Amino acid sequence: MLKYICVPCGYIYDPQIGDPDSGIAPGTAFENIPNDWVCPICFVGKDEFEPVK
């Protein structure tokens, strides 16, 4: 599973960790996160994230 970076702030979404504070369980692929999820640091939407190469 790919990691994704928030372009505005640099937060890395790691699917192995998830985002437990937002109810995203470890092992959740970025594609499977609900569309209304936002970056836990700067609160932008999923459309502001890019895959980490």
CSV table of C-alpha atoms in Angstrom, one decimal:
chain,number,residue,atom,x,y,z
A,1,MET,CA,0.0,0.0,0.0
A,2,LEU,CA,1.2,3.4,-0.9
A,3,LYS,CA,1.8,6.3,1.5
A,4,TYR,CA,0.3,9.6,0.6
A,5,ILE,CA,1.6,13.1,1.4
A,6,CYS,CA,-0.5,16.2,2.1
A,7,VAL,CA,0.9,18.8,-0.3
A,8,PRO,CA,0.0,21.9,1.8
A,9,CYS,CA,1.6,20.7,5.1
A,10,GLY,CA,3.7,17.6,4.4
A,11,TYR,CA,1.7,15.2,6.6
A,12,ILE,CA,2.3,11.6,5.5
A,13,TYR,CA,-0.7,9.2,5.6
A,14,ASP,CA,0.8,5.7,6.3
A,15,PRO,CA,-1.8,3.0,5.7
A,16,GLN,CA,0.1,0.7,8.2
A,17,ILE,CA,-0.6,3.3,10.9
A,18,GLY,CA,-3.9,4.7,9.6
A,19,ASP,CA,-5.4,7.7,11.5
A,20,PRO,CA,-6.8,6.3,14.7
A,21,ASP,CA,-7.7,9.7,16.1
A,22,SER,CA,-10.1,10.1,13.1
A,23,GLY,CA,-11.4,6.5,13.2
A,24,ILE,CA,-9.2,5.2,10.3
A,25,ALA,CA,-8.0,1.8,11.4
A,26,PRO,CA,-4.4,0.6,10.7
A,27,GLY,CA,-4.2,-1.3,7.4
A,28,THR,CA,-6.7,1.1,5.7
A,29,ALA,CA,-5.6,1.9,2.1
A,30,PHE,CA,-5.8,5.6,1.2
A,31,GLU,CA,-8.3,4.8,-1.5
A,32,ASN,CA,-10.6,3.2,1.2
A,33,ILE,CA,-10.7,6.3,3.5
A,34,PRO,CA,-14.1,8.0,3.4
A,35,ASN,CA,-14.2,11.0,1.0
A,36,ASP,CA,-15.1,13.4,3.9
A,37,TRP,CA,-11.8,12.6,5.7
A,38,VAL,CA,-9.5,15.5,6.1
A,39,CYS,CA,-5.8,15.9,6.9
A,40,PRO,CA,-5.4,15.8,10.7
A,41,ILE,CA,-2.8,18.6,10.6
A,42,CYS,CA,-4.2,21.2,8.2
A,43,PHE,CA,-7.7,19.9,7.5
A,44,VAL,CA,-7.6,19.9,3.7
A,45,GLY,CA,-9.5,17.2,1.8
A,46,LYS,CA,-8.2,14.0,0.2
A,47,ASP,CA,-7.8,15.8,-3.1
A,48,GLU,CA,-4.8,17.7,-1.7
A,49,PHE,CA,-2.8,14.4,-1.2
A,50,GLU,CA,-0.4,12.8,-3.7
A,51,PRO,CA,1.2,9.4,-3.6
A,52,VAL,CA,4.7,9.3,-2.1
A,53,LYS,CA,7.1,8.0,-4.8
